[in-house]
PDB file of C-alpha atoms in Angstrom:
ATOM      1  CA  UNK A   1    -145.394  37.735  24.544  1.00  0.00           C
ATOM      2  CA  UNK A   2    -142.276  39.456  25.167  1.00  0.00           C
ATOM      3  CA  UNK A   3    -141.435  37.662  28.663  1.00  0.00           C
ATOM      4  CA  UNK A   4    -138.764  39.793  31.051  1.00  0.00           C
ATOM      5  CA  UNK A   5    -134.928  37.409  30.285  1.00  0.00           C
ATOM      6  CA  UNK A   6    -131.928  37.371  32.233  1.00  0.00           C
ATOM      7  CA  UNK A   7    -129.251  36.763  30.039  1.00  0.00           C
ATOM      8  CA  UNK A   8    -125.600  36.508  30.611  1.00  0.00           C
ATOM      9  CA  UNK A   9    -123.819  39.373  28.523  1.00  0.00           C
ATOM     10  CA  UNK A  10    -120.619  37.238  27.706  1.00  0.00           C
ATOM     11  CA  UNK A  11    -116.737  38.518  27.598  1.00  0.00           C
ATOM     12  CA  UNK A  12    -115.328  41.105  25.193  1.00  0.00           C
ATOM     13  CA  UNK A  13    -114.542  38.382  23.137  1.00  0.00           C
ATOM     14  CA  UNK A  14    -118.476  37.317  22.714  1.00  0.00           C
ATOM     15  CA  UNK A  15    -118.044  40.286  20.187  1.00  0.00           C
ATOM     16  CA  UNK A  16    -116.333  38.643  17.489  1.00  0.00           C
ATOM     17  CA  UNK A  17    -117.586  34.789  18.975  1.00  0.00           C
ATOM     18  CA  UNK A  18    -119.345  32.487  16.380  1.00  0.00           C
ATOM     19  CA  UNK A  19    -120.764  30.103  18.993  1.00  0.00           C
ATOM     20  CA  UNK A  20    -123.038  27.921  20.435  1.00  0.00           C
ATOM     21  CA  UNK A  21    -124.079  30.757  22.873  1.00  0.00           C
ATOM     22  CA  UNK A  22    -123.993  33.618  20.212  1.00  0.00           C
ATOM     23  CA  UNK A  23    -126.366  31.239  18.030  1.00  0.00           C
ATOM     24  CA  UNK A  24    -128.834  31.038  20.826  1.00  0.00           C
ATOM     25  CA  UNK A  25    -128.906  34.996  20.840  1.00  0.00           C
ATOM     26  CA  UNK A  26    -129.221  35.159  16.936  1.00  0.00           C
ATOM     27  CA  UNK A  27    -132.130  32.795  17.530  1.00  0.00           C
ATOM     28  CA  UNK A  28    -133.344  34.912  20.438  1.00  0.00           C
ATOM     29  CA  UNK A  29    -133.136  38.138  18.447  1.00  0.00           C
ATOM     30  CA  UNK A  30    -135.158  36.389  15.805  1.00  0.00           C
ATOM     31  CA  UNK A  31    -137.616  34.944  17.578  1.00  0.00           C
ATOM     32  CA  UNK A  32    -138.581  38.088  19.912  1.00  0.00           C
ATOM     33  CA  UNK A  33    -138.941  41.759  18.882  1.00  0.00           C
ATOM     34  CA  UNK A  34    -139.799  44.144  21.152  1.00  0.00           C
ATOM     35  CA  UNK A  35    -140.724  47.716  20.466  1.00  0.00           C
ATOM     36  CA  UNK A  36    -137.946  48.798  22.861  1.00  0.00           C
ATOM     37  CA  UNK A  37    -135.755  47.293  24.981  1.00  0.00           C
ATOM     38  CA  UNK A  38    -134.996  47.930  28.985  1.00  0.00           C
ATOM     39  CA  UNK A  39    -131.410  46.639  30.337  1.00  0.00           C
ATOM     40  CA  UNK A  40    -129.775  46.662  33.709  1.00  0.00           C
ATOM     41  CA  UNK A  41    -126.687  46.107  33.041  1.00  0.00           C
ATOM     42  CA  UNK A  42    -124.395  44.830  35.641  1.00  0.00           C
ATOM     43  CA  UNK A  43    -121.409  47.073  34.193  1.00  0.00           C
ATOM     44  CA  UNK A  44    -123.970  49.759  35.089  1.00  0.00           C
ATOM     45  CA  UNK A  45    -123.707  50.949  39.259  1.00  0.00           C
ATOM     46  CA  UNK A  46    -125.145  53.692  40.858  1.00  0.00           C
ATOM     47  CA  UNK A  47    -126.511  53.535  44.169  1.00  0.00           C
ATOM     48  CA  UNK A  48    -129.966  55.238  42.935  1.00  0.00           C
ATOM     49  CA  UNK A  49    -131.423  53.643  40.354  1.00  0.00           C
ATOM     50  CA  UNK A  50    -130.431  55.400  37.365  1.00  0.00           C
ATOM     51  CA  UNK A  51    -131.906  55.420  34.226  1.00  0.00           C
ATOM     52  CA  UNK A  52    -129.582  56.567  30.971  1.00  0.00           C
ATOM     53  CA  UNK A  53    -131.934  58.778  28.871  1.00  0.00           C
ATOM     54  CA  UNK A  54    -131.484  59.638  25.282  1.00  0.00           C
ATOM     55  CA  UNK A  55    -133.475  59.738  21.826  1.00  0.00           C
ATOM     56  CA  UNK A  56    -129.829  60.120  20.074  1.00  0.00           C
ATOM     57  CA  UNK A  57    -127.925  57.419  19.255  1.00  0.00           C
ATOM     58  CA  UNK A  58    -125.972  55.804  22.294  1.00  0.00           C
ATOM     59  CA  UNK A  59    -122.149  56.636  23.000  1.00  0.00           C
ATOM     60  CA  UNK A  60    -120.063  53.272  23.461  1.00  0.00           C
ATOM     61  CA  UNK A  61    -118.317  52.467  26.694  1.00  0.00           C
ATOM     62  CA  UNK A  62    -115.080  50.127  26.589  1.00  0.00           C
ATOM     63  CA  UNK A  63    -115.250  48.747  29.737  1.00  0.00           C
ATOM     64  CA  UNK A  64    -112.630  46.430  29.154  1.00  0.00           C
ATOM     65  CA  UNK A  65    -108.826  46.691  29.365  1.00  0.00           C
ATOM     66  CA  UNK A  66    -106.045  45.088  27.295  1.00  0.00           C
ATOM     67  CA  UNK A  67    -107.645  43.815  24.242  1.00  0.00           C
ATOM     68  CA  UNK A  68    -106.963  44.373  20.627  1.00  0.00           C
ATOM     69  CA  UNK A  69    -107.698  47.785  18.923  1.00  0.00           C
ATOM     70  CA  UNK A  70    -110.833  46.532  17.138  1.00  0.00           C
ATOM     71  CA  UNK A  71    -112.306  46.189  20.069  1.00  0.00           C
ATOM     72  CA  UNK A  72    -111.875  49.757  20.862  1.00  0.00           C
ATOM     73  CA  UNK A  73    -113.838  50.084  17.678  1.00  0.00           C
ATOM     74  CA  UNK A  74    -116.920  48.350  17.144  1.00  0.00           C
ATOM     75  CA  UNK A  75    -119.925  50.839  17.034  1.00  0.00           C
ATOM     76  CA  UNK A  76    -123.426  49.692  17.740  1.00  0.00           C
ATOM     77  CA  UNK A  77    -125.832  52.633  16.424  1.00  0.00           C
ATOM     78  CA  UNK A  78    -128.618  51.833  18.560  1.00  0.00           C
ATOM     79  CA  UNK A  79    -131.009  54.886  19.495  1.00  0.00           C
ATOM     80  CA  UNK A  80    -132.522  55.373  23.234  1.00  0.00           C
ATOM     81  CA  UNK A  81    -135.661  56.190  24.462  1.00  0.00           C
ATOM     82  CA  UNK A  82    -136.653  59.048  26.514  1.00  0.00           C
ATOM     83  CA  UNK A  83    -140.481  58.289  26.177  1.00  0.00           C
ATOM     84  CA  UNK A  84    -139.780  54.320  27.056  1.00  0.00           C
ATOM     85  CA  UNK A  85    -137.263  56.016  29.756  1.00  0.00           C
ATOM     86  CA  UNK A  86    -140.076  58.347  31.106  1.00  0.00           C
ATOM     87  CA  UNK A  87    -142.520  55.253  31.756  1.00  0.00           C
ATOM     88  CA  UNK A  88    -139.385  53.031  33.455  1.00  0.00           C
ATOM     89  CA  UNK A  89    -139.145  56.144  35.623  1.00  0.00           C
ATOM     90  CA  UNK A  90    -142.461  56.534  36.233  1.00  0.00           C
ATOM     91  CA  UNK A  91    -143.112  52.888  37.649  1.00  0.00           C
ATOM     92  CA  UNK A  92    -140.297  53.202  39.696  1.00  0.00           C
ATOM     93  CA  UNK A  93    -141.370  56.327  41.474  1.00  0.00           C
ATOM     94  CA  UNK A  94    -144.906  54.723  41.780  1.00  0.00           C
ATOM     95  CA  UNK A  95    -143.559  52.082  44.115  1.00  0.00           C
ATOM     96  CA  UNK A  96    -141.517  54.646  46.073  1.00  0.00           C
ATOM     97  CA  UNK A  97    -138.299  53.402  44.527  1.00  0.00           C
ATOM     98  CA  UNK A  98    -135.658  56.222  44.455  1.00  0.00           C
ATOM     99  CA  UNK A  99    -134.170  56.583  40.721  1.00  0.00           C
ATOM    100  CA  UNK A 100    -132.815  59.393  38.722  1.00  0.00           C
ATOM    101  CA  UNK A 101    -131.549  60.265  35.038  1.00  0.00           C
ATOM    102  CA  UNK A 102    -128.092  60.119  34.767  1.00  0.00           C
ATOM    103  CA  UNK A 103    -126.565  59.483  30.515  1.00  0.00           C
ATOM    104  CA  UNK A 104    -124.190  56.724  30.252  1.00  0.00           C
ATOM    105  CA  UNK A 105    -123.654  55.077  26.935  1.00  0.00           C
ATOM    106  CA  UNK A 106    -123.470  51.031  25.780  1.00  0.00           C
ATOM    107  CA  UNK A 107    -121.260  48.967  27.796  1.00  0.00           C
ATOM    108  CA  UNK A 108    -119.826  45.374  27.501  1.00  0.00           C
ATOM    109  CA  UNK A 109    -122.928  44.468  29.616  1.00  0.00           C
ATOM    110  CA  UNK A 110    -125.361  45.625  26.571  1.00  0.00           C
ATOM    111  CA  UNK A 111    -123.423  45.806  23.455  1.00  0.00           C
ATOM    112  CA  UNK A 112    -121.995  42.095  22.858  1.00  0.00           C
ATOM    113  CA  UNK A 113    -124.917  40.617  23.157  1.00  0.00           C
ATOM    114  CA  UNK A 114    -127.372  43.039  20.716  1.00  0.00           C
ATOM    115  CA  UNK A 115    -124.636  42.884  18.344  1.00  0.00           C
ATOM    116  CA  UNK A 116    -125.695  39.112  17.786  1.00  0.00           C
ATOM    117  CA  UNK A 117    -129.596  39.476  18.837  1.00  0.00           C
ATOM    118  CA  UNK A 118    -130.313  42.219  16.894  1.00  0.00           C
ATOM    119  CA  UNK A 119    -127.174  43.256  14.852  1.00  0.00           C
ATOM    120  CA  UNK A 120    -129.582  45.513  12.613  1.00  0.00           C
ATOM    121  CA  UNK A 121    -129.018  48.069  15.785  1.00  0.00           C
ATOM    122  CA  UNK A 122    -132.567  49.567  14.999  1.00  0.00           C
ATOM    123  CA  UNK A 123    -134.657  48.750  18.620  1.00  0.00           C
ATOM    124  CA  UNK A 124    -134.036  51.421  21.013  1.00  0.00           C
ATOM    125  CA  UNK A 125    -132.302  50.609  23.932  1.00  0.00           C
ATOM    126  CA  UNK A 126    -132.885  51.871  27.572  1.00  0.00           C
ATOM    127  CA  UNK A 127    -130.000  51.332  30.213  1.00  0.00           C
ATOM    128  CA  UNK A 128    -130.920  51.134  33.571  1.00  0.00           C
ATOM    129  CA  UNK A 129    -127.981  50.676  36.498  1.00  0.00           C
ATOM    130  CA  UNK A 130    -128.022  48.290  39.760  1.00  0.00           C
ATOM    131  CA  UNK A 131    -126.870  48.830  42.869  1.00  0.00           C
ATOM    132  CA  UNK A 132    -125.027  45.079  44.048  1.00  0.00           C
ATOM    133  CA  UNK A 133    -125.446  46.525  47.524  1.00  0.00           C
ATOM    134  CA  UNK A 134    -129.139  45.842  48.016  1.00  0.00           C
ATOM    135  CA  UNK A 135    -130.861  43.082  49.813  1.00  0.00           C
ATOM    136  CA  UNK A 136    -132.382  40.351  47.077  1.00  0.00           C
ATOM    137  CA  UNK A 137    -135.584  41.225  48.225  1.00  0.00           C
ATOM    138  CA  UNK A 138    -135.223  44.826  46.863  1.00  0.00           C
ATOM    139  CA  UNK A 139    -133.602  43.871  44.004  1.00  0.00           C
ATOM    140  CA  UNK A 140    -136.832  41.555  43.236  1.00  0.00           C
ATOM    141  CA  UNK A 141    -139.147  44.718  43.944  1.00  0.00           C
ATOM    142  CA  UNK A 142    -136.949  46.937  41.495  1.00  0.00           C
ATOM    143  CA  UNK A 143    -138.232  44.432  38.942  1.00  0.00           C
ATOM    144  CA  UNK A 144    -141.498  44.215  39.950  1.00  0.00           C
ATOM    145  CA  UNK A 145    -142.501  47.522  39.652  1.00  0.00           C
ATOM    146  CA  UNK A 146    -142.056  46.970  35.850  1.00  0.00           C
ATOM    147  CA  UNK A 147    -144.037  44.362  35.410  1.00  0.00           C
ATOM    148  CA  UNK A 148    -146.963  44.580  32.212  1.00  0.00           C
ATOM    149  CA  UNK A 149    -143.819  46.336  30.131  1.00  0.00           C
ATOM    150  CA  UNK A 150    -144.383  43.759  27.944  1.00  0.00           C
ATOM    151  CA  UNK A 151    -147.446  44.893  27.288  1.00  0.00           C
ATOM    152  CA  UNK A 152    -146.443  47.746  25.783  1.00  0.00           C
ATOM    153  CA  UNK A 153    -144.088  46.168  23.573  1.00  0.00           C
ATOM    154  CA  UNK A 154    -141.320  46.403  25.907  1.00  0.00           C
ATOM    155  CA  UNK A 155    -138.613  43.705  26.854  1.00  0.00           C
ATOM    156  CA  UNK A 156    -137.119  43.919  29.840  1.00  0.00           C
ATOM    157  CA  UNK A 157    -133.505  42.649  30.078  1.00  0.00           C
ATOM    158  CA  UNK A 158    -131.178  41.555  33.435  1.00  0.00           C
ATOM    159  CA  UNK A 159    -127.730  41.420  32.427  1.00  0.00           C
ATOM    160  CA  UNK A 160    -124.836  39.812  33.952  1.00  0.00           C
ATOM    161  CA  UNK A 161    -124.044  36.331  34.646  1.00  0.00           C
ATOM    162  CA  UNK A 162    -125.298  33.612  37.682  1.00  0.00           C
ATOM    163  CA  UNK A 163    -121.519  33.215  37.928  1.00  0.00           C
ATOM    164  CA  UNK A 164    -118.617  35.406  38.037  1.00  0.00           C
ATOM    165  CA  UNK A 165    -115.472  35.184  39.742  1.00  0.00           C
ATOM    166  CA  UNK A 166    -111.973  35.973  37.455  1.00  0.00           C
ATOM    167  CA  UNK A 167    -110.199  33.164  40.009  1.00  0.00           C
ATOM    168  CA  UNK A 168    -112.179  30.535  39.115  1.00  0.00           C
ATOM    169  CA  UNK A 169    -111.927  31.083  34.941  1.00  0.00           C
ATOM    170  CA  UNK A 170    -110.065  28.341  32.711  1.00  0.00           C
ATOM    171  CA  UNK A 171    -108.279  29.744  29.938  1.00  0.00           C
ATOM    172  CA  UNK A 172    -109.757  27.116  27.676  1.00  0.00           C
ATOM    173  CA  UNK A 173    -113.122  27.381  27.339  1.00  0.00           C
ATOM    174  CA  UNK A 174    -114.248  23.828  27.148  1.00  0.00           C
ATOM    175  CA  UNK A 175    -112.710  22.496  30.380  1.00  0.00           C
ATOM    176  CA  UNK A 176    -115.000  20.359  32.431  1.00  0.00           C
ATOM    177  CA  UNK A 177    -117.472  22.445  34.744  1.00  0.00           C
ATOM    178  CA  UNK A 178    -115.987  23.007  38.390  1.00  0.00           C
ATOM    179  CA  UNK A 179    -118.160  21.025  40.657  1.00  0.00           C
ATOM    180  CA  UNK A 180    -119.172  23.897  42.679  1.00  0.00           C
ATOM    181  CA  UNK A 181    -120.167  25.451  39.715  1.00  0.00           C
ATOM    182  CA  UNK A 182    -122.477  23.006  38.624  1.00  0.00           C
ATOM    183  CA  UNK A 183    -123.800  22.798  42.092  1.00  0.00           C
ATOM    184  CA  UNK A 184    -124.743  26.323  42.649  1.00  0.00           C
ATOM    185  CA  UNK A 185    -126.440  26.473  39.142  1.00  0.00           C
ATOM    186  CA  UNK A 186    -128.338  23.436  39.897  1.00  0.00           C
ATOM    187  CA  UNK A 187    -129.417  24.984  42.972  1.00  0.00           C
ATOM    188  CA  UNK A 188    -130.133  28.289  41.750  1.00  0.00           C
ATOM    189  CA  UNK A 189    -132.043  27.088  38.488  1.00  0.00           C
ATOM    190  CA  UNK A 190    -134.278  24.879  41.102  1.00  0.00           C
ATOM    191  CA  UNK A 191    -135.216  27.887  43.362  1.00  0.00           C
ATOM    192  CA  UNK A 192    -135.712  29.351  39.903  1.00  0.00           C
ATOM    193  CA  UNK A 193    -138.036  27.583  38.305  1.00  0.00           C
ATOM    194  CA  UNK A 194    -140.386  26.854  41.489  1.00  0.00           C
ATOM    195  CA  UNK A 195    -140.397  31.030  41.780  1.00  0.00           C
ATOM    196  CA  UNK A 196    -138.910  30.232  45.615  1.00  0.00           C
ATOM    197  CA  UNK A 197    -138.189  33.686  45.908  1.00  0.00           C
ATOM    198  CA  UNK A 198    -138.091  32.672  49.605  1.00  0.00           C
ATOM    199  CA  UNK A 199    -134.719  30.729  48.989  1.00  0.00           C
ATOM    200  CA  UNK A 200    -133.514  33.425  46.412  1.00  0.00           C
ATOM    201  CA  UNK A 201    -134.000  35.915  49.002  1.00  0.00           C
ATOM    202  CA  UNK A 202    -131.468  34.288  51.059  1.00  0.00           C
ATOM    203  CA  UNK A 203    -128.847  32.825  48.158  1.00  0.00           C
ATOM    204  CA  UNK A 204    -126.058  34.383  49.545  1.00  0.00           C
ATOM    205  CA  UNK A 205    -126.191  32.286  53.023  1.00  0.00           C
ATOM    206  CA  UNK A 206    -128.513  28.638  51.484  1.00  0.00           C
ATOM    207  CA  UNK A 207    -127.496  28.670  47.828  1.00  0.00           C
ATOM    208  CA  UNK A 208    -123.845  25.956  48.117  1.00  0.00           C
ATOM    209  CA  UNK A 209    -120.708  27.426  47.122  1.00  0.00           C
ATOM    210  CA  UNK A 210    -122.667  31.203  46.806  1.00  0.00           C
ATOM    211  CA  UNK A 211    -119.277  32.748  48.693  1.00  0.00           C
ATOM    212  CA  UNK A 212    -117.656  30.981  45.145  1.00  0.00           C
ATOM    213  CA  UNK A 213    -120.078  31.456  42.497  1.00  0.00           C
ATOM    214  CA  UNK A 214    -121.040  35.293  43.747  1.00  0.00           C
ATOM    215  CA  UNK A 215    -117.767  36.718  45.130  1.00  0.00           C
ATOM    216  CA  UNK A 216    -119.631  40.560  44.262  1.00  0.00           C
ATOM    217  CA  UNK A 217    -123.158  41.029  43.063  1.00  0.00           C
ATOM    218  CA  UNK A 218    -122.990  43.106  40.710  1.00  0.00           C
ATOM    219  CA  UNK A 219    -123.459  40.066  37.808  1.00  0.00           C
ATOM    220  CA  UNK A 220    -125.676  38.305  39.700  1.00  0.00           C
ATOM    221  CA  UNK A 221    -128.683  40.964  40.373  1.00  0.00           C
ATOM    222  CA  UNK A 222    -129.974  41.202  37.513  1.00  0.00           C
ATOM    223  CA  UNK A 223    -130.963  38.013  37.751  1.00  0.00           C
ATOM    224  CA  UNK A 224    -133.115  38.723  40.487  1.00  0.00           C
ATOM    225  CA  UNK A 225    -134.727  41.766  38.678  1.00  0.00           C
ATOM    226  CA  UNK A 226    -135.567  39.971  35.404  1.00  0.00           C
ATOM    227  CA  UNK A 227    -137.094  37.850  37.681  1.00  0.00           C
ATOM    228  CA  UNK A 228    -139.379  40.256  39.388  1.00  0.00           C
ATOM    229  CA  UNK A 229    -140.508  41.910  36.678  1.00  0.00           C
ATOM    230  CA  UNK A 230    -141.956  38.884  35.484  1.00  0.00           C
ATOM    231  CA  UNK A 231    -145.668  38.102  35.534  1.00  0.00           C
ATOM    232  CA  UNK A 232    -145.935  36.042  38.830  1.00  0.00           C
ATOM    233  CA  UNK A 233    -148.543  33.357  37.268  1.00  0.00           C
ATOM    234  CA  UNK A 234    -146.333  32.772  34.934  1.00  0.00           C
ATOM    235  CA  UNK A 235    -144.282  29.636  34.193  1.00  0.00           C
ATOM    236  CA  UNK A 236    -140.519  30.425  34.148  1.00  0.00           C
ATOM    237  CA  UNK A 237    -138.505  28.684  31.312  1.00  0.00           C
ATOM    238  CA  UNK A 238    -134.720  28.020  30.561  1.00  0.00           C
ATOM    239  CA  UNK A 239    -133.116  29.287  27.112  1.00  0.00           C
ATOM    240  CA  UNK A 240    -129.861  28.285  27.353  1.00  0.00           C
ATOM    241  CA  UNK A 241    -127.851  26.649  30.250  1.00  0.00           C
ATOM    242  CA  UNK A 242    -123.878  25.176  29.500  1.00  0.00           C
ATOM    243  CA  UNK A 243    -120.757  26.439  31.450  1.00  0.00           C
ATOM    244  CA  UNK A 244    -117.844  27.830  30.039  1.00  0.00           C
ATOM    245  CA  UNK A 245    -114.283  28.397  31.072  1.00  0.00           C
ATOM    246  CA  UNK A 246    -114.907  25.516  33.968  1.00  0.00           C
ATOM    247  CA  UNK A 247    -116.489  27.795  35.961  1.00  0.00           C
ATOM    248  CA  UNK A 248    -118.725  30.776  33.512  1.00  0.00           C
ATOM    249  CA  UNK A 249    -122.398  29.961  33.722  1.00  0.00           C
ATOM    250  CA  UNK A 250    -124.835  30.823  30.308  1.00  0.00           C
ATOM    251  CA  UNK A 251    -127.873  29.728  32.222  1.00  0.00           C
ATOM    252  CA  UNK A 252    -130.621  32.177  30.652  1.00  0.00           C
ATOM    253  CA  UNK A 253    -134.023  32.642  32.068  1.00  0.00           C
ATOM    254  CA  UNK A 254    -137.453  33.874  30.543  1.00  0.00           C
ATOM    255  CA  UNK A 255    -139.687  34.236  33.317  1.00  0.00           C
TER     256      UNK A 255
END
């Protein structure tokens, strides 16, 4: 069953990575393949729901500034899907969810981590965008009106990370965990796991150290849209869970 994941898409840098977190997404790629694939991507925003809709193969997007030219380089041939795109938009506009086509190509929210799931390029990939301005609770119902993708064949991917604030990164990634990190991802994988969408409803204000851990949604919503688009009798499992950088949560969902 391919179960709806939130997984955190990594740095530029997760490109080139050999690591314990790019070896759980070889083993991820390996042990799930889906027909097509469905991403929001937190490097994706539009205030509309917007669905990038192609059958040719995807443009790249450097959203990153700074780095080496090889990073300017590194192609990922995957195709898109405008028949996988037509049923995302479809289920949307069902449960009166307002969403349009608009093309963007592969960001860093998409393309670092296929490159090590499924490096062959050959599943077609749909982007969808978020829109870090919505209440959790909407966020949640984006998700749920694509629930039974998987069904069809179709994974469903949040991507973005539980925590992201630039302030709080160590420049070496194996310094000891922040304590407020380790707080709010204890706190967040609890609500998790007991579905207390409750609680998750209201991270921003009950969730410790939120203000910290969440300084701008954007990373951390498609968390709660993996999560929605979940099947709700389902049990919800951790993949992967370590922090990097003192402060850069890899906690990975299935749900």
């Amino acid at each position: 069953m391919l179960s709806p994941v939130f997984l955190p898409h990594g740095s530029p840098y997760t490109i080139f990575e050999k690591s314990e977190f790019t070896a759980f997404l070889n083993r991820f790629g390996q042990e799930n393949r889906p027909k097509a694939i469905v991403i929001f991507s937190a490097h994706f925003e539009s205030e509309i729901t917007t669905i990038a809709a192609t059958d040719d193969v995807h443009d790249m997007v450097y959203d990153y500034y700074g780095f080496p030219s090889s990073y300017y380089q590194v192609q990922y041939p995957a195709r898109g899907s405008t028949i996988v795109a037509s049923m995302v938009e479809e289920r949307l506009r069902q449960h009166n969810i307002p969403v349009q086509r608009k093309y963007r190509g592969l960001d860093h929210g998409v393309f670092p981590i296929m490159m090590h799931a499924y490096p062959e390029a050959d599943i077609p990939i749909v982007p969808v965008s978020v829109n870090p301005f919505l209440p959790a609770r909407q966020q949640i119902a984006i998700g749920e009106a694509l629930q039974g993708l998987e069904e069809d064949g179709i994974l469903v991917i949040g991507s973005g990370f539980l925590t992201h604030n630039f302030n709080e990164i160590d420049r070496d990634k194996d310094a000891p965990p922040r304590a407020w990190a380790v707080q709010f991802r204890d706190w967040i994988r609890e609500k998790v796991l007991a579905r207390d969408i409750e609680a998750l409803s209201q991270y921003e204000t009950l969730a410790p150290h939120a203000a910290v851990g969440v300084p701008r949604a954007e990373h951390f919503v498609p968390l709660l849209i993996a999560l929605g688009s979940g099947s709700p009798g389902r049990e919800i499992h951790v993949l992967h869970d370590t922090i990097e950088h003192g402060s850069l949560s890899t906690l990975c969902f299935k749900f």
